[in-house]
Coordinates of C-alpha atoms and ligand atoms in Angstrom, one line a residue:
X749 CA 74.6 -126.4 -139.2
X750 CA 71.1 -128.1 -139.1
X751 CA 68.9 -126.2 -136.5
X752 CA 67.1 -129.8 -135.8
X753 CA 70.8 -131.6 -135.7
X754 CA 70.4 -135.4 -136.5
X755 CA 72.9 -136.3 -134.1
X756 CA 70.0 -136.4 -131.0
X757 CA 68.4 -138.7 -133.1
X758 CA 70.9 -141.5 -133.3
X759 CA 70.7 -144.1 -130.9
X760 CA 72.5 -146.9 -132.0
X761 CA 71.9 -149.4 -128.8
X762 CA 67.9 -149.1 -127.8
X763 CA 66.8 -151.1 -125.3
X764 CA 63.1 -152.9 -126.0
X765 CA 62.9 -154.5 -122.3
X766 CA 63.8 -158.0 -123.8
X767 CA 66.2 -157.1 -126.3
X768 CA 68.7 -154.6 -127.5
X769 CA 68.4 -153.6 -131.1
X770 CA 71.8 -152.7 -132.7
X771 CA 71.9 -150.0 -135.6
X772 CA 75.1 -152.6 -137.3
X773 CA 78.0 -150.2 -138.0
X774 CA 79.5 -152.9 -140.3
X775 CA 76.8 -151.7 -143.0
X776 CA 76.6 -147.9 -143.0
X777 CA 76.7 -145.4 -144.7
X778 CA 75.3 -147.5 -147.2
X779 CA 72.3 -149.3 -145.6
X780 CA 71.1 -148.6 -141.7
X781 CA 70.2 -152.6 -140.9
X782 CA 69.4 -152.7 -137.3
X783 CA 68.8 -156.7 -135.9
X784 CA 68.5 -157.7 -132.1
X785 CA 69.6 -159.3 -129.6
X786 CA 67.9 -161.5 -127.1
X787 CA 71.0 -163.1 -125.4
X788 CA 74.0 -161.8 -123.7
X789 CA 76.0 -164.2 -126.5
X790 CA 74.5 -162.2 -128.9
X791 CA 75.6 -159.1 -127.3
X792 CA 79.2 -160.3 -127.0
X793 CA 79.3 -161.2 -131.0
X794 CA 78.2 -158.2 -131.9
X795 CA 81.2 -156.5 -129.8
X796 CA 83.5 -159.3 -131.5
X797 CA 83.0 -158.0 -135.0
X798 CA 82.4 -154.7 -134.4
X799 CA 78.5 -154.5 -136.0
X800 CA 78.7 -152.4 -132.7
X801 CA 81.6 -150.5 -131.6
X802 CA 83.1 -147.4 -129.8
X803 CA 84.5 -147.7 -126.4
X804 CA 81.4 -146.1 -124.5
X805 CA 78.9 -147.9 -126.8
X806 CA 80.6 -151.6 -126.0
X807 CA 80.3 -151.1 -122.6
X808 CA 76.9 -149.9 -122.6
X809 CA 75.5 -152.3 -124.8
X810 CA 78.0 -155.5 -123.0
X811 CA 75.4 -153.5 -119.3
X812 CA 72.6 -155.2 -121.6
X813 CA 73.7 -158.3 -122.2
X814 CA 73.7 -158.9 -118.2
X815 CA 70.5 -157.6 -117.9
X816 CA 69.1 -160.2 -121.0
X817 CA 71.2 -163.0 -119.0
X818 CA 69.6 -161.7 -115.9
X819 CA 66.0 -161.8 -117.5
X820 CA 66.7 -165.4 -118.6
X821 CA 68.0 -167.0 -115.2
X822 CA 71.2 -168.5 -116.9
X823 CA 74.1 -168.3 -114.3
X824 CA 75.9 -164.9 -114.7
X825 CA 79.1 -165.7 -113.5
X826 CA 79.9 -167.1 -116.7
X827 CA 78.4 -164.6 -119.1
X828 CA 80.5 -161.6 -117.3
X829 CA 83.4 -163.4 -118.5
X830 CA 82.5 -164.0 -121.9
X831 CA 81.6 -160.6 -122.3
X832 CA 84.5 -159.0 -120.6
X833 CA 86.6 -161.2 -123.2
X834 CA 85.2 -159.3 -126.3
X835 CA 87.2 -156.9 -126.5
X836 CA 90.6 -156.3 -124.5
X837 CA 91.7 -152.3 -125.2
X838 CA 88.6 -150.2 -124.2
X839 CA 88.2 -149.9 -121.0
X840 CA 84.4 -149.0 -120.7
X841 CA 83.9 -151.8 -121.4
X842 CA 85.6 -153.6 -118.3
X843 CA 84.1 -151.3 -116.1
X844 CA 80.7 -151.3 -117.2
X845 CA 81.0 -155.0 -116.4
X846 CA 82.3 -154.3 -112.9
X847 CA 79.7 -152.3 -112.0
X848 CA 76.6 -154.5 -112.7
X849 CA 78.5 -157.5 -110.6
X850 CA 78.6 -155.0 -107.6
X851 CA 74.8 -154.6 -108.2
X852 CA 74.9 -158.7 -108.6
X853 CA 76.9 -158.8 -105.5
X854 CA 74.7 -156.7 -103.5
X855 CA 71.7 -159.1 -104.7
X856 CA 70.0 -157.0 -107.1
X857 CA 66.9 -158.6 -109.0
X858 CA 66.9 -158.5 -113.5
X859 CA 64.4 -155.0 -112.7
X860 CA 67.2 -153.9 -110.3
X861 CA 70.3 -154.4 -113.3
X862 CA 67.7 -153.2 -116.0
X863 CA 67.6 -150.0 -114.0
X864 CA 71.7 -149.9 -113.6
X865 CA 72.4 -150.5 -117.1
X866 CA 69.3 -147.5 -118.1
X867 CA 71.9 -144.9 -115.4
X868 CA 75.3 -146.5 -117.5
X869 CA 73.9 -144.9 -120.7
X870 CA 71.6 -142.3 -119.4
X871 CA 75.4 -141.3 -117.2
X872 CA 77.6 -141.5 -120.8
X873 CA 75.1 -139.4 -122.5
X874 CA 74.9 -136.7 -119.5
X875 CA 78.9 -137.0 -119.7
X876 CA 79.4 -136.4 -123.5
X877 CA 76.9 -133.4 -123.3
X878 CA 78.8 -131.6 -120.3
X879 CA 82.1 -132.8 -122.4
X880 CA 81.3 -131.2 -125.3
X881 CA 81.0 -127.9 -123.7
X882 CA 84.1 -128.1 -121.6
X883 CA 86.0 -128.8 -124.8
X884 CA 84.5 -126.6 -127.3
X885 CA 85.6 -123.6 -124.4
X886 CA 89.2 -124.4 -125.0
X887 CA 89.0 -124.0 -129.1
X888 CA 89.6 -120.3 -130.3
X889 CA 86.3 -118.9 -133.2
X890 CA 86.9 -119.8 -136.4
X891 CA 89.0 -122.8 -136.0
X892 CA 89.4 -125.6 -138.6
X893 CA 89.6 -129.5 -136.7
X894 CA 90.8 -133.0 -137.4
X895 CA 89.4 -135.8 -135.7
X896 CA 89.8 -139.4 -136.5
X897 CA 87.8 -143.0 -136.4
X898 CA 84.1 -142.6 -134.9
X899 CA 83.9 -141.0 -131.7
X900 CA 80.2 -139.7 -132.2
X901 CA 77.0 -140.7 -131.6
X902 CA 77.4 -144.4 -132.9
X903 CA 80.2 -144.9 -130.5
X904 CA 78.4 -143.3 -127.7
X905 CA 75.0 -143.3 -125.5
X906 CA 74.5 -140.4 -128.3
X907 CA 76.5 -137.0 -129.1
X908 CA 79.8 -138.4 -128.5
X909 CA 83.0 -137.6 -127.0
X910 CA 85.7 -135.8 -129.5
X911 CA 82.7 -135.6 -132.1
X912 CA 80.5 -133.9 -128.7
X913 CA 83.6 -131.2 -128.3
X914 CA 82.9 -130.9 -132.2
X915 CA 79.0 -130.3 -132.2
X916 CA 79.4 -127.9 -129.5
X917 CA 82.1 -126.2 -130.8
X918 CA 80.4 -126.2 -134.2
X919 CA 77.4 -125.1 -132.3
X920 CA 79.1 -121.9 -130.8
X921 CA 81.0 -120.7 -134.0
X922 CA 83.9 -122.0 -132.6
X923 CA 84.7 -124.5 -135.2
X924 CA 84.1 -123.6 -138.8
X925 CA 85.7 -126.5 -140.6
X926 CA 85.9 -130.2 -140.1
X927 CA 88.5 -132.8 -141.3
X928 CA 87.7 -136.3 -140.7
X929 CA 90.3 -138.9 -141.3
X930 CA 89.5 -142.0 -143.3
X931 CA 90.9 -144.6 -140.4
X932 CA 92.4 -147.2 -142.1
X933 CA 91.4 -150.1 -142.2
X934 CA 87.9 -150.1 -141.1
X935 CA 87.3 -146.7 -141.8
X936 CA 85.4 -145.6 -138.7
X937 CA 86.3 -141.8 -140.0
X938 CA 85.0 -142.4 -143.9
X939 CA 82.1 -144.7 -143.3
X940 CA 81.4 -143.5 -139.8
X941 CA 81.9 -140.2 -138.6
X942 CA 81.1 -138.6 -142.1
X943 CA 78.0 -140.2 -141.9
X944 CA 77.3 -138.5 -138.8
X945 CA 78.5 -134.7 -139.6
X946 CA 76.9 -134.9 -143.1
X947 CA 73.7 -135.7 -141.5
X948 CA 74.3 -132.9 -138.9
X949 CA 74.7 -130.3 -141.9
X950 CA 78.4 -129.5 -140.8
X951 CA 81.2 -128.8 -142.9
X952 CA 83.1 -132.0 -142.9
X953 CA 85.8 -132.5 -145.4
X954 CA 87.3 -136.7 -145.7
X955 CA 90.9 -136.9 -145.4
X956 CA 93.0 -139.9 -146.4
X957 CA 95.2 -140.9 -142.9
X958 CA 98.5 -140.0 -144.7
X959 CA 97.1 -136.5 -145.4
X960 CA 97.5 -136.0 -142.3
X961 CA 100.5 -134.5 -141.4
X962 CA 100.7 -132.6 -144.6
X963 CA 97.5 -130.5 -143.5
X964 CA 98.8 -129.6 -140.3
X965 CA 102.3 -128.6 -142.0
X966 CA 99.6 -126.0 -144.0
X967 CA 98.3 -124.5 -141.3
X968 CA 94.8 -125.4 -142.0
X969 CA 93.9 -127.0 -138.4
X970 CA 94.5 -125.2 -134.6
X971 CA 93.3 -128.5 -132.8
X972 CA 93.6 -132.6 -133.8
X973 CA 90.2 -133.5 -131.3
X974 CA 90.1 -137.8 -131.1
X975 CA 88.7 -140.0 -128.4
X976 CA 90.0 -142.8 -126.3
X977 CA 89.9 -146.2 -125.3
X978 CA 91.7 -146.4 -122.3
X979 CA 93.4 -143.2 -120.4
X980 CA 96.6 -144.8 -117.7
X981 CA 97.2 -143.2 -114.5
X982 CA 100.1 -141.1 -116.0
X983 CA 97.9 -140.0 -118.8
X984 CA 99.1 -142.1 -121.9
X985 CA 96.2 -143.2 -123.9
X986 CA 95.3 -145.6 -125.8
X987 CA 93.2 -145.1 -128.9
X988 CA 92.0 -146.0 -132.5
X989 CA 95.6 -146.9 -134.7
X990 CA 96.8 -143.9 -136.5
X991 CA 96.7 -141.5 -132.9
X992 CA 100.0 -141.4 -132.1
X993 CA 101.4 -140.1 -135.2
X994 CA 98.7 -137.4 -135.2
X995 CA 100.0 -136.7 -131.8
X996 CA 103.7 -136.5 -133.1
X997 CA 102.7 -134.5 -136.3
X998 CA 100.8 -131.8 -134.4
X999 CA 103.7 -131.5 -131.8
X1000 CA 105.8 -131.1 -134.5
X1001 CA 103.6 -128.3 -136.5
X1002 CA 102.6 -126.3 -133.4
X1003 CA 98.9 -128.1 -134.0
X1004 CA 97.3 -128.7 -130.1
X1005 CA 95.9 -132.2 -129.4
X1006 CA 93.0 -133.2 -127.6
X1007 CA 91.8 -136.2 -126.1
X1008 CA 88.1 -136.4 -124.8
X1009 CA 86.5 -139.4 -122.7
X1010 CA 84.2 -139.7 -120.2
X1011 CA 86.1 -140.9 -116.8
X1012 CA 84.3 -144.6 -117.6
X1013 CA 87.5 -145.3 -120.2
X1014 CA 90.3 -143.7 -116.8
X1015 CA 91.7 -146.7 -115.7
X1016 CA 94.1 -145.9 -113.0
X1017 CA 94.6 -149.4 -112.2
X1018 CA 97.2 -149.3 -115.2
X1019 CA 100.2 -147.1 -114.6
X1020 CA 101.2 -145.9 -117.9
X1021 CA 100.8 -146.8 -121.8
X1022 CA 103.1 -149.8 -122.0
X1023 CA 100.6 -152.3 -119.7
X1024 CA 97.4 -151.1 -122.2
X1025 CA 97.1 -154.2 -124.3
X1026 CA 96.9 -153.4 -128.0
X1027 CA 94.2 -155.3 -129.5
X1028 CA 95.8 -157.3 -132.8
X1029 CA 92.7 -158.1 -135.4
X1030 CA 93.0 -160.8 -138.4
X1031 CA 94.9 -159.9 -141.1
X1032 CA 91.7 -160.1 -143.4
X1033 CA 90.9 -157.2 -142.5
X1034 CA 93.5 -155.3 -143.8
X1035 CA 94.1 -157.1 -147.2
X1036 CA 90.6 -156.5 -148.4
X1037 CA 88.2 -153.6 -148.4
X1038 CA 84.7 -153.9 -148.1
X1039 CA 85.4 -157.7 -148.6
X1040 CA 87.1 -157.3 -152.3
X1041 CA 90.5 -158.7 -151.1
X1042 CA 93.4 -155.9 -152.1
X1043 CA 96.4 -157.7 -151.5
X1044 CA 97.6 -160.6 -153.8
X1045 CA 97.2 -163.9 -152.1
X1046 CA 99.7 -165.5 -150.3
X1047 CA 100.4 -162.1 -148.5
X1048 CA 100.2 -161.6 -144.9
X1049 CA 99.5 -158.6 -142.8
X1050 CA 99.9 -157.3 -138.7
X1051 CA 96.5 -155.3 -137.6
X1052 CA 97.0 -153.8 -134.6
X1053 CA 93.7 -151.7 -134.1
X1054 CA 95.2 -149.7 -131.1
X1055 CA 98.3 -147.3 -130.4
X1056 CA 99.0 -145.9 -127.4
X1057 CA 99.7 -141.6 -127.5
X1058 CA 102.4 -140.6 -124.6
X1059 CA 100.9 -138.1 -122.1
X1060 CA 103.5 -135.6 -123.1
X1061 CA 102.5 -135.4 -126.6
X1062 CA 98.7 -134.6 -125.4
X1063 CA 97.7 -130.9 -124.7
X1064 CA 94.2 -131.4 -122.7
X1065 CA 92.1 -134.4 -121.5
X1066 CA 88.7 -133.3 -121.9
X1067 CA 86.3 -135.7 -119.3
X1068 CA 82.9 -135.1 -117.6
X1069 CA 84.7 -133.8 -114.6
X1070 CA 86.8 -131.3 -115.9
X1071 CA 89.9 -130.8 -118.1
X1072 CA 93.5 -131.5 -117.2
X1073 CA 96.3 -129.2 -119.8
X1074 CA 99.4 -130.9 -119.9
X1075 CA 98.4 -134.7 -118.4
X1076 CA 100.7 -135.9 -116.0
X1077 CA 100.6 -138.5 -113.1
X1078 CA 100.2 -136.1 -110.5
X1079 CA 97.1 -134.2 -112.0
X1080 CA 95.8 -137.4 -113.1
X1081 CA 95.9 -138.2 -109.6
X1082 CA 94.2 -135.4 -108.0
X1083 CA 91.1 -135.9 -110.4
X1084 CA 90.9 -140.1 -110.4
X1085 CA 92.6 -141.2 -107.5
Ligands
LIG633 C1 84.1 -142.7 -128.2 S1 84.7 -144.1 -129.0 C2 86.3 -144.3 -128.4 C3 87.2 -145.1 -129.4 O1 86.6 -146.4 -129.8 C4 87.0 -146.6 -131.2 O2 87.5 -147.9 -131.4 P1 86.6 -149.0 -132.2 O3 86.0 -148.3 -133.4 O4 87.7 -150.0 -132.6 O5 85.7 -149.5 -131.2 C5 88.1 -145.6 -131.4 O6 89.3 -145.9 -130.9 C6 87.5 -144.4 -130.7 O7 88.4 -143.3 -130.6

């Protein structure tokens, strides 16, 4: 691995104290375009079509658009709502939300939210650094990992969640091998996260998603390490399409499974996986590829962009304050409640 590891130099959402420059994730690996925002509007398009995206990230950068509406004078009320609306599945970004209308409730000032929304990222970065080691501790030297979509640095205040437990790990000789799934069909995984370890200098091998299961069967990966959306008081969690039949592959093959978020994406308001709604994208999206349309015309397509992974199936939930084996209700309770 890199000695001077890239991965502390991505920052995809800076703040410039009257706008929030976006590294667009729409463009990469093949150009790094960055373009601003000056209105919280602006912020909540760029959630909408994803030029920024990752749980963590969308409810960082959603903190920023308050703050630019704040700076402007426009009535807030409204632009919560239109930002909370940009996204329904990721729960960061909901609560990120909640927490600048408390400081809105309590009468803080634009300086006062500039300051919260600076703690929301400077928190998620803290988190994903504390994460990582807590996470990397569980996986045995020498171990080959899957992961899957983009959980790193571009998702993130910087590090990342399941790609943190991977630097770490990588870090401590823990992990010697990486497989990255493409994630189908926006490719967080191809365009995304190997982008991120090739920059890091660690050994990161692209897998198609329907490889999958076939790797495990070989024996070549101990631990399947993804992120999450949204974790529900029992410990079902909701993450990037294509989880949940990781999750059944590697019970099957003896593989163990490991989610890792910071507590911002717990919602322990929802009870279990079944009231997580499952965000549905256009169909455009999956009958083209890079925007050369795939699918012959006339066809029609269902884009779900979420599953949801059943506690049972997961081995360890890997957050900022600690890890829980085995998720269940009860232990989900003790930590969040
Ligand atoms: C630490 S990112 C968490 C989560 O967000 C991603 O979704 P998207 O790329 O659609 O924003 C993916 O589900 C990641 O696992």
């Amino acid at each position: 691995m890199n000695a001077n590891a890239s991965h502390d130099t991505i920052r995809a959402v800076q703040w410039h104290g009257d706008r929030l420059a976006l590294l667009d994730q729409r463009r990469l690996p093949g150009e790094e375009i960055w373009f601003d925002c000056r209105t919280a509007d602006e912020v909540t398009d760029a959630i909408r079509v994803l030029a920024v995206r990752g749980a963590p990230a969308i409810g960082i950068a959603a903190a920023w658009g308050v703050v630019l509406a704040a700076k402007s004078g426009v009535p807030l009320e409204p632009i919560l709502a239109t930002l909370r609306a940009a996204r329904p599945t990721a729960v960061n970004l909901m609560w990120a939300l909640d927490r600048m209308r408390s400081r809105i409730d309590a009468g803080a000032d634009a300086d006062a939210l500039e300051r919260e929304a600076q703690a929301i990222q400077d928190e998620d970065l803290a988190a994903n650094r504390l994460m990582g080691e807590l996470g990397a501790a569980l996986i045995e030297p020498g171990s080959h990992v899957l992961t899957h979509c983009n959980t790193g640095s571009l998702a993130t205040a910087g590090y990342g969640t399941a790609l943190g437990v991977i630097r770490a790990g990588v870090e401590a000789g823990r992990i010697t091998q990486v497989y990255a799934g493409e994630t189908r069909p926006w490719l967080q995984g191809a365009r995304l996260t190997m982008w991120e370890l090739v920059r890091d200098g660690i050994p990161a091998k692209l897998v198609a998603d329907s490889a999958a299961s076939h790797l495990m069967k070989h024996g070549e990966v101990k631990w399947v390490i993804v992120g999450a959306d949204r974790i529900a008081a029992n410990g079902d969690t909701a993450n990037k399409i294509g989880t949940y039949q990781l999750a059944i592959a590697a019970r099957h093959h003896g593989v163990k499974f490991m989610v890792v978020a910071p507590s911002t994406t717990v919602d322990m308001a929802t009870a279990n996986g079944d009231d997580i709604e499952i965000e549905l994208r256009e169909a455009t999206e999956l009958l083209s590829i890079g925007g050369k349309r795939t699918v012959i015309d006339g066809a029609d397509a269902w884009n779900p962009v979420f599953d949801v992974t059943p506690a049972d199936l997961i081995d360890a939930i890997v957050t900022e304050r600690g890890v829980i084996l085995r998720p269940d209700e009860s232990q989900m309770q003790a930590v969040f409640g």
